[in-house]
Coordinates of C-alpha atoms in Angstrom, one line a residue:
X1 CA 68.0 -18.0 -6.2
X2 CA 69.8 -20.9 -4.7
X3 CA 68.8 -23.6 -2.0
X4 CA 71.4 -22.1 0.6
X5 CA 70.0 -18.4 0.5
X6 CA 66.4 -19.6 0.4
X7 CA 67.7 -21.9 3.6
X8 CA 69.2 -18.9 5.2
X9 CA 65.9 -16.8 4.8
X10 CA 63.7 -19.3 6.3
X11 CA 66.4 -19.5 9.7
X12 CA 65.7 -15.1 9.6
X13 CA 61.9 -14.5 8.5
X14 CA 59.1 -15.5 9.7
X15 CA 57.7 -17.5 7.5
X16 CA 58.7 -20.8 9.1
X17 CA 56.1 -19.5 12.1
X18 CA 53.4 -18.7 9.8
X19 CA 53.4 -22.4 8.4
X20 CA 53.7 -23.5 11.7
X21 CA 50.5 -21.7 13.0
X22 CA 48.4 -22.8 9.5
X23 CA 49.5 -26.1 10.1
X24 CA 48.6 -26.3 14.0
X25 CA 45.1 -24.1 13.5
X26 CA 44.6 -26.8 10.3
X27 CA 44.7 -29.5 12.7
X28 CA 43.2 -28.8 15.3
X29 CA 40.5 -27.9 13.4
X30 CA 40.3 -30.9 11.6
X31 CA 41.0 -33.6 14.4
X32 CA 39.4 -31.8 17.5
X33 CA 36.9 -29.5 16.3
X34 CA 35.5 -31.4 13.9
X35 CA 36.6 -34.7 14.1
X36 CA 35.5 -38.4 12.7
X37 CA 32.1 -38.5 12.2
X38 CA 29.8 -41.8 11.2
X39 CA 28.1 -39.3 7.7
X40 CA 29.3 -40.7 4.6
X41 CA 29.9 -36.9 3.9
X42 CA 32.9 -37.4 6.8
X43 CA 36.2 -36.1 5.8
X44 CA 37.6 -39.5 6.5
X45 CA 35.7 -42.0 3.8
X46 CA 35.7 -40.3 0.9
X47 CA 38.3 -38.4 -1.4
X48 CA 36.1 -35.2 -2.7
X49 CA 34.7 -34.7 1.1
X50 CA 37.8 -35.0 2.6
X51 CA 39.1 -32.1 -0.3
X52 CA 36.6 -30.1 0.6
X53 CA 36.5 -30.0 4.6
X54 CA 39.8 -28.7 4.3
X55 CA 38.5 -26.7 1.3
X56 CA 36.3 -25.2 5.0
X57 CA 39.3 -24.9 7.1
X58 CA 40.5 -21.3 5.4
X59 CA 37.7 -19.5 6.1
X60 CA 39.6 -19.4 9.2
X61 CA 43.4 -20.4 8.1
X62 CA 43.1 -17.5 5.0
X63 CA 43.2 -14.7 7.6
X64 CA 45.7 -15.9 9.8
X65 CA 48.4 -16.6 6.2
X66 CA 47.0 -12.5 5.1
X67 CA 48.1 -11.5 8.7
X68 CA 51.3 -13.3 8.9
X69 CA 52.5 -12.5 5.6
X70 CA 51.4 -8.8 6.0
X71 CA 53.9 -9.5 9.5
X72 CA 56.3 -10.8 7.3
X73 CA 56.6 -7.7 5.2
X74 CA 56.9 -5.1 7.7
X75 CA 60.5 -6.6 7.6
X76 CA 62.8 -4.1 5.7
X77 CA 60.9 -1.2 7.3
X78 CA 61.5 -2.4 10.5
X79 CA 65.2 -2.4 9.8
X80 CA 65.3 1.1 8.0
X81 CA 67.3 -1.2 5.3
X82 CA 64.4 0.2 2.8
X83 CA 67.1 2.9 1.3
X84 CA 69.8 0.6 1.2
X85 CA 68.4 -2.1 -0.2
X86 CA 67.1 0.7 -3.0
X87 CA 70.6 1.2 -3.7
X88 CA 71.4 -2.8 -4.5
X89 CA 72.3 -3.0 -8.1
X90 CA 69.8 -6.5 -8.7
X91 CA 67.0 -5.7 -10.0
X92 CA 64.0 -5.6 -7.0
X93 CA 61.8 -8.8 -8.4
X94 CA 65.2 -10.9 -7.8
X95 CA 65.6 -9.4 -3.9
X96 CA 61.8 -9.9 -3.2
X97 CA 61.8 -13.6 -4.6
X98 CA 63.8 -14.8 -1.8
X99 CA 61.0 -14.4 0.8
X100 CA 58.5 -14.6 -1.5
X101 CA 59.6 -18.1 -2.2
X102 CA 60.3 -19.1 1.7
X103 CA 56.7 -17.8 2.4
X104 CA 55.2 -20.3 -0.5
X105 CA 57.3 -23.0 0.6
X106 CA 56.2 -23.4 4.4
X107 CA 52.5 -22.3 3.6
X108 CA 52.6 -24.8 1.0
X109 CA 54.1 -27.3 3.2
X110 CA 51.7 -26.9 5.9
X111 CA 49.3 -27.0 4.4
X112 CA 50.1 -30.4 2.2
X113 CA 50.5 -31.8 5.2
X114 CA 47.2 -31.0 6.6
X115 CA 45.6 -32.8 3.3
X116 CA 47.9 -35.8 4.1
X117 CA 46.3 -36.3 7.2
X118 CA 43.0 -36.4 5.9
X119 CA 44.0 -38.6 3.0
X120 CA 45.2 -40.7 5.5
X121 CA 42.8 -41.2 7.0
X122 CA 40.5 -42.3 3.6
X123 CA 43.0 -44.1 3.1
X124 CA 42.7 -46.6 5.8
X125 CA 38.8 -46.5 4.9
X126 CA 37.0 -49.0 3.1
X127 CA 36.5 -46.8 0.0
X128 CA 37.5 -47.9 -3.1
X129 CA 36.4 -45.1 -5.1
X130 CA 39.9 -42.9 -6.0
X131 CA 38.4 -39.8 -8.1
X132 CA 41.1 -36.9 -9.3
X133 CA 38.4 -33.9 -8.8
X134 CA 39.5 -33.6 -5.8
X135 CA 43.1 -32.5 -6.8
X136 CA 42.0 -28.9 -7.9
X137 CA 39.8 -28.7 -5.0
X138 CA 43.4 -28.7 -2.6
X139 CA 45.5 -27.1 -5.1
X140 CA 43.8 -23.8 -5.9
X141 CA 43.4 -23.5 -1.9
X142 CA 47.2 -23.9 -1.6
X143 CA 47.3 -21.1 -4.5
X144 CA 44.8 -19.0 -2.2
X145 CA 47.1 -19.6 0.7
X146 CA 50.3 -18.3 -1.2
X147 CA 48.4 -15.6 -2.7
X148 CA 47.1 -14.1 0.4
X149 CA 50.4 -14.8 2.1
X150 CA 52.3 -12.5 -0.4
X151 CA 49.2 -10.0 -0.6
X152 CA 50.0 -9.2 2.7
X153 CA 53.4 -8.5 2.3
X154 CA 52.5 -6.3 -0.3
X155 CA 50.4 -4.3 1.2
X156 CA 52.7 -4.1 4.5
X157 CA 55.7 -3.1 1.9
X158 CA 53.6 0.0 1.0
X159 CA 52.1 0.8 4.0
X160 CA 55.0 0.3 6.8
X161 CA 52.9 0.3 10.0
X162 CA 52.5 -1.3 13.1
X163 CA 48.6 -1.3 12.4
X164 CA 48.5 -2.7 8.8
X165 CA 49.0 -7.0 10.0
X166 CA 46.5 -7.4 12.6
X167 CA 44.2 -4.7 10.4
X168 CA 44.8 -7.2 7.4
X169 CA 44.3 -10.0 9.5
X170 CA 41.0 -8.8 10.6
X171 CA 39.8 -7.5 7.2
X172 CA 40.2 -11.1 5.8
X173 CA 38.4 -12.8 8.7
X174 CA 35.6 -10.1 7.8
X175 CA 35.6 -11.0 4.6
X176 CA 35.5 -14.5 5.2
X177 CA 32.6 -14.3 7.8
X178 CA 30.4 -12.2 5.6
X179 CA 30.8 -14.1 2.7
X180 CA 30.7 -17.7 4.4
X181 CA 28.5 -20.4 2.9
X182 CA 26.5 -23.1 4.7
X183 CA 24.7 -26.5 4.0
X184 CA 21.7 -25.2 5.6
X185 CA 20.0 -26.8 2.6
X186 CA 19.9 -29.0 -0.4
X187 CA 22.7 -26.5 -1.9
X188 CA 25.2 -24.8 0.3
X189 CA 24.0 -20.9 0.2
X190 CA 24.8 -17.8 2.8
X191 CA 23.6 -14.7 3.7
X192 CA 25.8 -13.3 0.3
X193 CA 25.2 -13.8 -3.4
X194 CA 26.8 -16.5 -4.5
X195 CA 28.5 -15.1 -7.4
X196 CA 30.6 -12.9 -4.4
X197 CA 31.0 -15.9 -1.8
X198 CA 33.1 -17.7 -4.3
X199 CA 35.8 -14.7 -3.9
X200 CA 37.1 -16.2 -0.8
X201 CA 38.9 -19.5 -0.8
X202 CA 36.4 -21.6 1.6
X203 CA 33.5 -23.3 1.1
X204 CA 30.8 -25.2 2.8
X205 CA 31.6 -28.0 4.9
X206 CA 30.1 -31.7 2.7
X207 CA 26.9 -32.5 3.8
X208 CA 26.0 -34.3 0.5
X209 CA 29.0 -37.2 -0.5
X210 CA 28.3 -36.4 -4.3
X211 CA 28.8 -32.7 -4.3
X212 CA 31.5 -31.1 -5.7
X213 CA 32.8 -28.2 -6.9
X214 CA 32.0 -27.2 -10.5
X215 CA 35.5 -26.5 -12.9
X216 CA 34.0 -23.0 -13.8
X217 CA 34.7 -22.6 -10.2
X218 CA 37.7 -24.0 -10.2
X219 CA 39.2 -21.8 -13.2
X220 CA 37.7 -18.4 -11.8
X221 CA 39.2 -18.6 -8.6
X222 CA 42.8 -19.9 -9.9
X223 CA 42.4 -16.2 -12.0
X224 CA 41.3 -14.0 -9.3
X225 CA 43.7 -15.8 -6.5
X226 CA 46.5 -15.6 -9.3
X227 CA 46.2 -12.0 -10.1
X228 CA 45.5 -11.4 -6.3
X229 CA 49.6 -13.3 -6.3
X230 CA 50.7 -11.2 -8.9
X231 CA 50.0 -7.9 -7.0
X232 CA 51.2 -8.9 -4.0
X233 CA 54.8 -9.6 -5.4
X234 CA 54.2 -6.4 -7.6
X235 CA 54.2 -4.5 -4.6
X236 CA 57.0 -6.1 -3.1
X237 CA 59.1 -4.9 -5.6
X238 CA 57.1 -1.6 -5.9
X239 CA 59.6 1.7 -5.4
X240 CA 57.3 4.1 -6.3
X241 CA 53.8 5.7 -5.9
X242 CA 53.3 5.2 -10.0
X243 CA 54.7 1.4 -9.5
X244 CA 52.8 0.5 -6.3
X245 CA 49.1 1.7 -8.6
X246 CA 50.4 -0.1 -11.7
X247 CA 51.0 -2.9 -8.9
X248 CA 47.3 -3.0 -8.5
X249 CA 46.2 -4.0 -12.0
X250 CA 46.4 -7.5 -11.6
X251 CA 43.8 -7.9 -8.5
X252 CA 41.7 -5.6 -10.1
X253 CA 41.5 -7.0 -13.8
X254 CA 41.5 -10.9 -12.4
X255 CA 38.7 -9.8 -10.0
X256 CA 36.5 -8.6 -13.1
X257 CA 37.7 -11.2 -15.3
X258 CA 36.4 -14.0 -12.2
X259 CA 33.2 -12.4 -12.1
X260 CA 33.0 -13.2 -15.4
X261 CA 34.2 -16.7 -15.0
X262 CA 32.5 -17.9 -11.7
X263 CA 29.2 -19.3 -11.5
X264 CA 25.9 -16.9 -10.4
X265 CA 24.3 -19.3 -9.2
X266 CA 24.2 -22.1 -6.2
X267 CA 23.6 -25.1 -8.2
X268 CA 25.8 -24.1 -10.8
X269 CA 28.7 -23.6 -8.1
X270 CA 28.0 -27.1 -6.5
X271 CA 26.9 -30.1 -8.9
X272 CA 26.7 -33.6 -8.5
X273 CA 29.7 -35.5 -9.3
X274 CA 28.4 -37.4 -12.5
X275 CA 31.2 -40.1 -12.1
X276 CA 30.6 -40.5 -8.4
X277 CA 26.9 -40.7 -8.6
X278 CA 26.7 -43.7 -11.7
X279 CA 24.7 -46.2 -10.4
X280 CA 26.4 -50.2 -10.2
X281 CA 24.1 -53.0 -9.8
X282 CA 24.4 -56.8 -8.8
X283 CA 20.8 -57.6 -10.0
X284 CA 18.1 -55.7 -8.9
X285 CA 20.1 -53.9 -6.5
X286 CA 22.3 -50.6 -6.9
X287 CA 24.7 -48.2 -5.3
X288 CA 26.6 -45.1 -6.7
X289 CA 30.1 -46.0 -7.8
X290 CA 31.8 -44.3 -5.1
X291 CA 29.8 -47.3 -2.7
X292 CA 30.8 -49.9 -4.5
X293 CA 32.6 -51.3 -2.1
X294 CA 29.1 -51.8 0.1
X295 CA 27.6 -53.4 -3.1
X296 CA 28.8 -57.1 -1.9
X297 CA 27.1 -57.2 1.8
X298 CA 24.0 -55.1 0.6
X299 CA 23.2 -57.2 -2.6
X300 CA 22.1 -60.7 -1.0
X301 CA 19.8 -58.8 1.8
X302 CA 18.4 -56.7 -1.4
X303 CA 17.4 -59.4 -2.9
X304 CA 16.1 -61.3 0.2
X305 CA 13.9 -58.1 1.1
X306 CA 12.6 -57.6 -2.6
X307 CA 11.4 -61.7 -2.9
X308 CA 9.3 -61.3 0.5
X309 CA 7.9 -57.9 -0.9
X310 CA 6.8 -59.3 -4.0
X311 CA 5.4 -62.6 -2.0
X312 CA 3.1 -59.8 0.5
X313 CA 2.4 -57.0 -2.0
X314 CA 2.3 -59.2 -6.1
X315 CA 2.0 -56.8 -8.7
X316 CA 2.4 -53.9 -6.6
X317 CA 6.0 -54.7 -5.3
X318 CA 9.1 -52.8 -6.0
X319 CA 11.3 -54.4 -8.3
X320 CA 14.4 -52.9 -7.3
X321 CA 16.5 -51.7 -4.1
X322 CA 18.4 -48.5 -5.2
X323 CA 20.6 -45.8 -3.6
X324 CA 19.0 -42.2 -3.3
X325 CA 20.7 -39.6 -5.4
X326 CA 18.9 -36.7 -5.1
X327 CA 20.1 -34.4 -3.7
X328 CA 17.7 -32.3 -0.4
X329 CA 17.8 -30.3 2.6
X330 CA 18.1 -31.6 5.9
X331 CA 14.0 -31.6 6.9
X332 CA 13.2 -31.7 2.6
X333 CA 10.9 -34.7 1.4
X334 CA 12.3 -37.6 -0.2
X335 CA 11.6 -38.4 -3.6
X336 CA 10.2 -41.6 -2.9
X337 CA 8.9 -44.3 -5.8
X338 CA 6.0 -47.3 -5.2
X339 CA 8.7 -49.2 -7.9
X340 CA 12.1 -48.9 -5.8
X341 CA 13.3 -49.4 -2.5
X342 CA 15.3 -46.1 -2.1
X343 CA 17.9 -46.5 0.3
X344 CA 20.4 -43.5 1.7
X345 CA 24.0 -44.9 3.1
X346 CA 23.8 -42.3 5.4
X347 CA 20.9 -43.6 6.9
X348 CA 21.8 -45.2 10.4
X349 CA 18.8 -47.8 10.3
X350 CA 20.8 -49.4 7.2
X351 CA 24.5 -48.6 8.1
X352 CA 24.0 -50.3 11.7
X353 CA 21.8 -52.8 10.2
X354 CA 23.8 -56.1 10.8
X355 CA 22.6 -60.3 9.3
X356 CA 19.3 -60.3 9.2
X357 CA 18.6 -56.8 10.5
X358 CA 19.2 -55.1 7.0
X359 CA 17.1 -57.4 5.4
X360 CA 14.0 -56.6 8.1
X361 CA 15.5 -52.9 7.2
X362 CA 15.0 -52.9 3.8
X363 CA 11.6 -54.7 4.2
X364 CA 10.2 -51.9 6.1
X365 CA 11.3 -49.2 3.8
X366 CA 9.9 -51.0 1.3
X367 CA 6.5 -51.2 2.7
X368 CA 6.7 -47.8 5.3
X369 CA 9.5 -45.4 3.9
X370 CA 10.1 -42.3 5.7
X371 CA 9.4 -39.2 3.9
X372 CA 12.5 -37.1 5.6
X373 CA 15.9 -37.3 5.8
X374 CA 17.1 -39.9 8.8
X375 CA 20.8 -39.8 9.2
X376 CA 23.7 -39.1 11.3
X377 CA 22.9 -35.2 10.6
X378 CA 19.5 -35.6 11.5
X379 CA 17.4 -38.3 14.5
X380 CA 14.2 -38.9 14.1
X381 CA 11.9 -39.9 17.4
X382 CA 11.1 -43.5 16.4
X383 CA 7.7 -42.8 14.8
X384 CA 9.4 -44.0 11.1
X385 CA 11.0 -47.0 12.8
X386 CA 7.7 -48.1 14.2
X387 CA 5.6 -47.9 11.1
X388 CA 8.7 -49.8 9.5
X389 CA 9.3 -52.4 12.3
X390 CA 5.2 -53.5 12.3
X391 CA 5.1 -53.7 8.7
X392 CA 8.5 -55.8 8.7
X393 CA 7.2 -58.3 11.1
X394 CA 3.7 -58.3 9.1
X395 CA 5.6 -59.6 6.1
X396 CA 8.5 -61.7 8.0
X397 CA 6.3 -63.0 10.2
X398 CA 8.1 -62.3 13.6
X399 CA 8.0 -58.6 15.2
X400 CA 11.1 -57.2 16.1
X401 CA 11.6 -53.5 17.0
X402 CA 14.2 -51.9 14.4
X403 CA 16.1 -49.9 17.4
X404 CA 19.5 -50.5 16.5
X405 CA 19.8 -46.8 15.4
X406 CA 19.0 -45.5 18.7
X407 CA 16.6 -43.5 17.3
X408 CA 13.9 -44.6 20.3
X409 CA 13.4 -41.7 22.5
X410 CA 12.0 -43.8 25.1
X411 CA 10.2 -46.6 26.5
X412 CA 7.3 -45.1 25.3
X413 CA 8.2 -45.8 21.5
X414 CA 8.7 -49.3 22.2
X415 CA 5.0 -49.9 23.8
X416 CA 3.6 -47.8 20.9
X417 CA 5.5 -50.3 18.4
X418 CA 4.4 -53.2 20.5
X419 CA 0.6 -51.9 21.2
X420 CA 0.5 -51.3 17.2
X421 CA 1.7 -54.9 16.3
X422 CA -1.1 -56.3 18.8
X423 CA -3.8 -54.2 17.2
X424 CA -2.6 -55.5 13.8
X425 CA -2.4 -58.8 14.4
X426 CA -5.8 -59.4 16.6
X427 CA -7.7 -58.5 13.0
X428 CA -8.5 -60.7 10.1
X429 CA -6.1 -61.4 7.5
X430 CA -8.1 -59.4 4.8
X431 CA -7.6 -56.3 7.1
X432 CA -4.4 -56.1 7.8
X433 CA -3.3 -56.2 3.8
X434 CA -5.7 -53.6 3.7
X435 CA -4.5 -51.7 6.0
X436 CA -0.5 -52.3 5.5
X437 CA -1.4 -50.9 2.0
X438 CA -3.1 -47.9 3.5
X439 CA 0.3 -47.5 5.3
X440 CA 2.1 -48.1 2.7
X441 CA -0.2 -45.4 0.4
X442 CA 0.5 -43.1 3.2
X443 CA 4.1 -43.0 3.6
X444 CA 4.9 -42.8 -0.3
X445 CA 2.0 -39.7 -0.1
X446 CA 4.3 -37.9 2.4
X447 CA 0.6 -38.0 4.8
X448 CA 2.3 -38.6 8.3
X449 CA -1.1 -39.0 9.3
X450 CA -2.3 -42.6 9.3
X451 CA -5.8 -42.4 8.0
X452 CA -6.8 -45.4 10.3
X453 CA -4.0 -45.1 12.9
X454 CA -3.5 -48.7 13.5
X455 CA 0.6 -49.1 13.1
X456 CA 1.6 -45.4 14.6
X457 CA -1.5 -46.0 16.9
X458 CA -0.9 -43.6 19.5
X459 CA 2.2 -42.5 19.3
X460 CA 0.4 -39.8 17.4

């Protein structure tokens, strides 16, 4: 096979169109539908979430390649050149590599250039964490695209009907929908098991920046989508009822071999990214490596925050300010610790937090720290930010309301906050430790229910 034929049959077929419609479904998704986001799970700040939002994108853009390619083999029949081309002394694997070839070129194309955009776009981040997992994450869904590109020209090859693209077409959005996966919670899970979700090429969209995907995944999918390849251009070339079943072996004995392969269970499909997740310190305080480049700006408020802890709390004081690493769903508890400040990137009380803000921030964690997740994901009603922005001001010695989050609901936050700092500060010195370390007792407890009620005051 030469350049010129292969130019020649991407000017007749229609593969050129079906690279065109992956690549303009790929981006719109990406750009419109979901678009830049603030989460540190965003497709545009890190590599590996980036991979795997596009990973996302063919639970819709699989169907549409099966369809197109099934299109795409209704060809010969169309023509009635089936007989004739039967009677073409090459050998039928070398007639059928031609458009087999253009197909994987523009799906491949397209769909390259729908991971350029993203990485684009990390690029001109701030990140300076550059992992390779995320190069088998786009390259066995590139393998899925191809695979269920020729797949559907098989199939169309041995059953020459009007009926068999938009029937494959809607079998692989079936499939896709039923076997979709969510990040409902701490690990992405849907309404199939596991083990069978992993046949399609999608997965969930990143809600967690240090998942990934595990290599057992990797390697049982590059079998099933390769044999699933395999019978596709077996079919193709396929001129008989024996040759189109012998055709089938392939799918069928890389989809058992898979099962074999693929992980049963959730948190064996999606694991923490070990490299991602190793914690860097300056001092006492630390970030994962893949926010090292936040280390610089965090460190000196880190430090600020931990001295006026240990000046207000002594022996009782945390003695470090670490990033969360744990991984939870979006209402699950925090693991929280009376010796560490644990702060989550993706919280907007600390990612907003600008000068002296993150150090009042970190402060109130330290003494009042929320028991759920508060990110971009998630808003809370103010009631953490209260708690927080009293005992701040109790150990800075100012009150100021932390509201840069825009977590406030309403005026009616802001005069709780302010009614709670008045009651705190009207009682005797004694007290107030006392009762900033019944606070304090109470958040790390998970108890949302202040046993006195002075700093949430009535906002409960």
């Amino acid at each position: 096979m030469n350049v010129r034929v292969l130019r020649t049959e991407l000017r007749r077929s229609v593969a050129p169109w079906a690279g065109v419609a992956v690549l303009t479904t790929g981006l719109l998704f990406l750009l419109l539908v979901l678009g830049p986001g603030e989460s540190t799970a965003d497709w545009t700040v890190q590599w590996t979430p980036m991979a795997l939002t596009v990973r996302g994108l063919l639970y819709y853009l699989w169907p549409v390649a099966v369809g197109l390619g099934a299109l795409q083999g209704l060809r010969d029949p169309r023509s009635r050149v089936t007989e004739l081309m039967a009677t073409v002394p090459r050998p039928a694997w070398q007639r059928v590599a031609v458009p087999s070839a253009a197909s994987a070129v523009t799906l491949t194309s397209a769909f390259l250039v729908i991971v350029a955009t993203g990485g684009t776009w990390v690029l001109l981040g701030d990140t300076t964490y550059m992992p390779l997992g995320w190069l088998p994450i786009v390259l066995v869904a590139a393998l899925a695209l191809v695979a269920g590109t020729l797949f559907g020209m098989g199939v169309a090859r041995a059953l020459p009907s009007v009926l068999t693209p938009p029937l494959m077409a809607v079998a692989a959005l079936v499939m896709t929908v039923l076997l979709q996966q969510f990040a409902d919670e701490a690990l992405p899970t849907g309404n199939a098991p596991n083990l069978l979700a992993q046949l399609v090429p999608g997965v969930a969209l990143p809600r967690e920046e240090l998942l990934t995907l595990a290599p057992s995944v990797h390697l049982g999918q590059t079998v099933w989508f390769s044999g699933m390849l395999a019978t596709g251009f077996a079919l193709l070339a396929a001129a008989s009822a024996r040759a189109r079943l012998l055709a089938l072996a392939p799918v069928l004995g890389s989809a058992a071999l898979a099962l074999l392969i693929l992980p049963v269970e959730p948190r064996d499909t999606y694991v923490i990214d070990k490299a991602a997740a190793e914690l860097v310190c300056d001092g006492p305080v630390c970030v994962t490596e893949m926010h090292r480049d936040r280390l610089a700006a965090l460190a000196p408020h880190g430090k600020e925050a931990l001295r006026v802890l240990q000046e207000v709390l002594g022996e009782d004081a945390p003695d470090v300010v670490r990033e969360e690493t744990a991984l939870r769903g979006p209402m699950g508890k925090r693991e929280l610790s009376d010796e560490a400040v644990l702060i989550d990137l993706d919280d907007p009380v600390i990612v907003r937090a600008e000068g002296e803000q993150l150090t009042r921030a970190l402060v109130g964690q330290g003494l009042a720290p929320h028991c759920t997740e508060r990110s971009s994901w998630i808003n809370g009603i103010g009631l953490d930010e209260i708690s927080q922005s009293v005992g701040a001001g109790w150990a800075l010695g100012d009150f100021r309301l932390i509201d840069w989050a825009g977590h406030f609901d309403g005026p009616e936050h802001r005069e709780a906050g302010e009614a709670a700092w008045g009651r705190l500060t009207a009682l005797p010195p004694a007290e107030q430790r006392a009762w900033i370390g019944d606070t304090r007792t109470a958040a790390l407890a998970c108890d949302v229910r202040d046993a006195r009620g002075v700093l949430t005051g009535e906002a409960f």
